[in-house]
Coordinates of C-alpha atoms and ligand atoms in Angstrom, one line a residue:
M1 CA 0.1 -0.1 0.1
T2 CA 1.3 3.4 -1.0
L3 CA 1.4 6.0 2.0
S4 CA -0.7 8.4 -0.3
A5 CA -3.6 5.7 0.1
V6 CA -3.4 5.3 3.7
H7 CA -5.2 8.6 4.3
T8 CA -8.2 10.1 2.8
R9 CA -8.8 13.2 5.4
S10 CA -7.4 16.4 4.0
D11 CA -3.9 17.2 5.2
A12 CA -3.4 20.7 6.7
Y13 CA 0.3 19.6 7.9
P14 CA 1.7 17.5 5.1
T15 CA 5.0 16.1 6.6
R16 CA 7.6 13.3 5.8
L17 CA 8.0 14.3 2.1
P18 CA 11.1 14.4 -0.1
E19 CA 12.2 18.1 0.8
E20 CA 11.9 19.9 4.3
S21 CA 9.7 23.0 4.2
W22 CA 8.6 25.7 6.5
R23 CA 4.8 26.2 6.9
E24 CA 2.3 28.4 8.7
R25 CA 0.1 27.1 11.7
Q26 CA -3.3 26.8 10.6
D27 CA -5.1 26.3 13.9
P28 CA -5.5 28.7 17.0
V29 CA -3.4 28.4 19.6
V30 CA -5.9 29.5 22.5
W31 CA -9.3 28.0 21.6
G32 CA -11.2 29.5 24.6
R33 CA -12.3 32.9 24.9
W34 CA -10.8 34.6 28.2
T35 CA -13.2 35.9 30.9
P36 CA -12.5 36.9 34.5
E37 CA -13.6 33.3 35.5
A38 CA -11.0 31.6 33.4
P39 CA -8.4 29.4 35.4
L40 CA -5.5 31.7 34.1
T41 CA -5.2 35.5 34.1
R42 CA -5.4 37.3 31.0
A43 CA -1.8 38.0 31.0
Q44 CA -0.8 34.2 31.4
T45 CA -3.4 33.5 28.4
E46 CA -1.7 36.0 26.0
A47 CA 1.5 34.7 27.1
F48 CA 0.7 30.9 26.4
A49 CA -0.8 32.3 23.0
E50 CA 2.5 34.2 22.0
T51 CA 5.2 32.1 23.3
G52 CA 3.6 28.5 23.1
F53 CA 4.4 27.6 26.7
L54 CA 3.7 28.7 30.2
V55 CA 5.2 28.0 33.6
L56 CA 2.9 27.5 36.6
E57 CA 4.3 27.4 40.2
N58 CA 2.7 26.6 43.4
L59 CA -0.1 24.5 42.0
F60 CA 0.5 21.5 44.4
T61 CA 1.0 21.5 48.1
A62 CA 4.2 20.4 49.7
Q63 CA 2.6 16.8 50.7
E64 CA 1.6 16.5 47.2
I65 CA 5.0 17.3 45.7
D66 CA 6.5 14.6 48.3
R67 CA 4.0 12.0 46.9
L68 CA 4.9 13.0 43.3
R69 CA 8.6 12.3 44.0
D70 CA 7.9 9.4 46.1
E71 CA 5.7 7.7 43.2
S72 CA 8.1 8.2 40.5
L73 CA 10.9 6.5 42.6
R74 CA 8.5 3.7 43.4
L75 CA 7.5 3.2 39.8
R76 CA 11.3 3.2 38.6
S77 CA 12.2 0.7 41.3
G78 CA 10.4 -1.9 39.7
E79 CA 8.2 -2.8 43.1
T80 CA 4.9 -1.9 41.0
G81 CA 5.6 -4.6 38.2
L82 CA 5.4 -2.4 35.3
R83 CA 4.0 -3.8 31.9
P84 CA 7.4 -4.3 29.8
D85 CA 5.5 -2.6 26.7
N86 CA 5.3 0.6 28.9
V87 CA 8.9 1.0 29.5
V88 CA 11.9 2.3 27.2
T89 CA 15.5 1.8 28.3
E90 CA 18.4 4.1 27.7
P91 CA 20.2 3.9 24.3
G92 CA 22.9 1.1 25.3
S93 CA 21.8 0.3 28.7
D94 CA 19.1 -1.0 30.6
A95 CA 18.5 2.3 32.7
V96 CA 14.9 3.3 32.7
R97 CA 14.9 6.2 30.1
T98 CA 10.7 6.5 30.0
I99 CA 7.7 4.8 31.6
F100 CA 4.6 5.3 29.5
R101 CA 0.9 5.2 30.5
L102 CA 1.2 6.6 33.7
E103 CA -2.6 6.7 34.4
D104 CA -2.5 3.0 34.0
E105 CA 0.7 2.1 35.9
S106 CA -0.4 4.2 38.9
P107 CA -3.7 5.4 40.4
F108 CA -1.9 8.3 42.0
F109 CA -0.8 9.5 38.6
N110 CA -4.2 8.7 37.3
R111 CA -5.7 11.1 39.8
V112 CA -2.8 13.9 38.9
A113 CA -3.8 13.6 35.3
R114 CA -7.4 14.4 36.1
D115 CA -6.5 17.1 38.5
A116 CA -8.3 20.5 37.8
R117 CA -5.4 22.5 38.5
V118 CA -3.8 21.1 35.5
A119 CA -6.4 19.4 33.3
G120 CA -8.9 22.2 34.1
V121 CA -6.2 24.9 32.7
V122 CA -5.7 22.9 29.6
Q123 CA -9.5 22.4 29.1
F124 CA -10.1 26.1 28.9
L125 CA -7.2 26.6 26.6
L126 CA -8.3 24.0 24.2
D127 CA -12.2 24.7 24.8
D128 CA -13.3 21.0 24.4
A129 CA -13.5 18.0 26.6
L130 CA -10.1 16.3 26.9
Y131 CA -8.6 12.9 26.8
L132 CA -5.0 11.7 27.2
H133 CA -3.2 10.8 24.0
Q134 CA -0.2 9.8 25.7
S135 CA 1.6 10.2 29.2
R136 CA 5.0 9.4 30.1
L137 CA 7.7 9.8 32.7
N138 CA 11.1 10.8 31.6
Y139 CA 13.9 10.1 34.1
K140 CA 17.1 11.8 33.5
P141 CA 19.4 10.5 35.9
G142 CA 22.6 12.5 37.3
F143 CA 25.8 11.7 35.1
T144 CA 24.2 9.5 32.5
G145 CA 20.7 11.0 31.7
K146 CA 20.6 11.4 27.7
E147 CA 19.4 14.3 25.8
F148 CA 16.0 14.5 23.6
Y149 CA 16.7 15.9 20.4
W150 CA 14.7 19.1 19.2
H151 CA 11.4 18.1 17.7
S152 CA 7.7 19.5 17.6
D153 CA 5.6 16.7 19.0
F154 CA 2.7 17.6 16.6
E155 CA 4.9 16.5 13.7
T156 CA 5.1 12.8 15.1
W157 CA 1.7 12.8 16.1
H158 CA 0.5 13.9 13.1
A159 CA 2.7 11.7 10.7
E160 CA 2.7 8.4 13.0
D161 CA -0.6 8.8 15.0
G162 CA -3.1 10.5 12.8
M163 CA -4.0 13.8 14.9
A164 CA -5.4 16.0 12.3
R165 CA -5.2 19.4 14.0
M166 CA -2.9 21.4 16.3
R167 CA -5.2 21.1 19.5
A168 CA -3.3 19.3 22.0
I169 CA -1.3 20.7 25.0
S170 CA 1.4 18.7 27.2
A171 CA 1.9 19.3 30.8
S172 CA 5.3 18.7 32.1
I173 CA 5.3 18.2 35.9
L174 CA 8.6 18.6 37.4
L175 CA 9.2 15.7 39.8
T176 CA 12.8 16.8 40.8
D177 CA 14.0 20.6 40.7
N178 CA 15.0 21.5 37.1
D179 CA 17.6 24.2 36.9
A180 CA 19.9 25.5 34.0
L181 CA 22.3 22.7 34.2
N182 CA 20.5 19.3 34.8
G183 CA 18.9 18.9 31.4
P184 CA 15.7 21.0 31.5
L185 CA 13.3 21.2 28.9
M186 CA 14.2 24.0 26.2
L187 CA 11.7 25.6 24.1
M188 CA 11.9 27.9 21.4
P189 CA 9.2 30.7 22.4
G190 CA 6.9 31.1 19.1
S191 CA 8.2 28.4 17.2
H192 CA 4.5 27.0 17.5
R193 CA 3.2 29.3 14.9
H194 CA 5.3 27.7 12.3
Y195 CA 5.6 24.3 11.1
I196 CA 8.5 22.3 9.8
S197 CA 7.3 19.8 7.5
C198 CA 10.3 17.1 8.0
A199 CA 11.9 15.3 5.1
G200 CA 11.9 11.7 4.6
E201 CA 9.9 8.8 4.5
T202 CA 8.8 7.1 8.0
P203 CA 10.7 3.9 8.2
E204 CA 8.8 0.8 9.4
D205 CA 8.3 0.7 13.3
N206 CA 10.2 4.1 13.6
H207 CA 9.0 4.4 17.3
K208 CA 11.1 1.7 18.1
S209 CA 14.4 3.5 17.5
S210 CA 12.8 7.2 17.9
L211 CA 12.0 6.6 21.4
K212 CA 15.8 6.4 22.2
Q213 CA 16.9 8.6 19.5
Q214 CA 14.9 10.5 17.4
E215 CA 16.4 10.7 13.8
V216 CA 13.2 11.1 11.4
G217 CA 10.6 13.8 12.2
V218 CA 13.4 15.9 13.3
P219 CA 14.3 19.5 11.3
S220 CA 17.3 19.8 9.8
P221 CA 20.3 21.8 11.4
D222 CA 19.6 24.6 9.2
A223 CA 16.2 24.8 10.0
L224 CA 16.6 24.9 13.7
T225 CA 19.4 27.4 13.4
R226 CA 16.8 29.7 11.6
M227 CA 14.3 29.0 14.2
A228 CA 16.7 29.5 17.0
E229 CA 18.0 32.9 15.7
R230 CA 14.5 34.2 15.2
F231 CA 12.8 33.0 18.5
G232 CA 15.8 32.3 20.9
I233 CA 15.7 29.4 23.3
A234 CA 14.0 29.3 26.8
Y235 CA 13.9 26.7 29.4
G236 CA 11.5 25.5 31.9
A237 CA 13.1 25.9 35.3
G238 CA 11.5 25.5 38.7
K239 CA 11.4 23.5 41.6
A240 CA 9.5 20.2 41.9
G241 CA 6.0 20.7 41.6
T242 CA 6.3 23.1 39.0
V243 CA 4.1 22.6 35.9
V244 CA 5.4 23.5 32.2
L245 CA 2.3 23.7 29.7
F246 CA 3.3 23.8 26.2
D247 CA 1.5 23.7 22.8
C248 CA 1.9 20.5 20.7
N249 CA 3.9 22.4 18.1
T250 CA 6.4 24.1 20.2
M251 CA 9.9 23.1 19.2
H252 CA 11.7 21.7 22.1
G253 CA 14.3 19.2 23.4
S254 CA 16.6 19.0 26.3
N255 CA 20.3 18.4 26.9
G256 CA 21.8 15.3 28.6
N257 CA 22.5 15.6 32.5
I258 CA 26.3 15.1 33.4
T259 CA 25.6 16.8 36.7
P260 CA 25.2 14.4 39.8
F261 CA 21.4 16.0 40.3
P262 CA 18.8 13.8 38.5
R263 CA 16.0 15.5 36.6
S264 CA 12.5 13.7 36.1
N265 CA 9.5 15.2 34.5
A266 CA 6.1 13.6 34.0
F267 CA 4.4 14.6 30.9
F268 CA 0.4 14.5 30.4
V269 CA -0.7 15.0 26.7
Y270 CA -4.2 16.3 26.6
N271 CA -5.8 16.1 23.2
A272 CA -9.2 17.7 22.5
W273 CA -12.0 15.3 22.1
S274 CA -12.9 16.4 18.7
N275 CA -9.4 15.9 17.6
R276 CA -9.4 12.3 18.4
V277 CA -6.9 10.4 16.0
G278 CA -7.5 8.8 12.9
A279 CA -5.1 7.1 10.3
P280 CA -1.6 8.1 10.4
F281 CA -0.9 10.8 7.9
A282 CA 2.3 9.6 6.9
A283 CA 3.2 6.2 8.2
A284 CA 2.1 2.8 7.1
R285 CA 0.8 1.8 10.4
P286 CA -0.4 3.8 13.8
R287 CA 2.2 3.4 16.3
P288 CA 0.9 1.2 19.4
A289 CA -1.6 2.4 22.1
F290 CA 1.0 3.0 24.7
L291 CA 2.2 6.0 22.4
S292 CA -1.1 7.1 21.2
S293 CA -4.4 6.2 22.8
R294 CA -6.8 5.4 19.9
D295 CA -10.0 4.5 21.2
P296 CA -10.6 6.6 24.3
E297 CA -13.8 5.4 25.9
A298 CA -14.9 8.7 27.7
P299 CA -13.4 12.3 28.2
L300 CA -11.4 12.7 31.2
D301 CA -13.3 13.3 34.3
I302 CA -11.6 16.3 35.7
V303 CA -11.4 16.4 39.5
A304 CA -11.0 19.6 41.9
G305 CA -9.5 19.3 45.3
P306 CA -6.5 18.3 47.0
I307 CA -4.9 14.8 46.1
R308 CA -5.3 12.3 48.9
Ligands
AKG1 C1 9.6 14.1 24.6 O1 9.6 13.0 25.6 O2 9.2 13.9 23.3 C2 10.5 15.1 25.0 O3 10.7 16.0 24.3 C3 11.1 15.2 26.5 C4 12.2 15.9 26.8 C5 12.7 15.8 28.3 O4 12.2 15.1 29.0 O5 13.5 16.7 28.5

């Protein structure tokens, strides 16, 4: 089957073609209309629209932050018996790099994913019911934690998962302190308004290597240089418990961690219910369910109040 036969919906964001190209975003960034009742201030809402990310501090209590840290260590220790499918190891070693499907692996993280302080804010920005397209916990241990190369998540979700529109937001919850040195998330503010259509066909089972080291679906050094010169590079620093919200098309990545200080962050990817995925736009087969939830039963049940 040829790739062009795979998808019949119109494609607002073609990618994985022979040549890289730079295109404009076709979708709003903030879908909701700000009112004084909104869960963000007007300035925060405008900042998210303009930069494609927002750092939220002091959302969680000290006890909740302790639980976040303890639960991430408990999952990594193996005592909870993780499903092997949900675990990715570092390139060249058995160290845990990523755990997927946090909402299934941990009742605690399931509750965190549905917390109004995070999901309620995302729901306002996307103006739709939500479901989790993906969740993951990236450990970046001291000394050996490896980098995540520059990419737009949307490019992969569009090409390989069949997400049609830019109507998804990731929440990165810092589980350890993140600072300039220990490999925090780096983001190019304003990059979310532009779409780099990446060069090269998607190889069979691309996810098996791209989760360790991404090679297809990343912009060329030339395009990244142009973007960085135009937009600069910011980073999401903060104490454990800080939340970094970022648009699905914000160019981001992170350096390796050779400091002794671990950096781990949980990511919840919220997609608009109306934007549920279909056939991939540029891959022969969709990626497995641990990377891309394909048949959510119902929108997320968002819960207010402290996590007990
Ligand atoms: C990803 O998992 O797609 C990331 O970009 C993660 C970046 C990080 O954990 O620093």
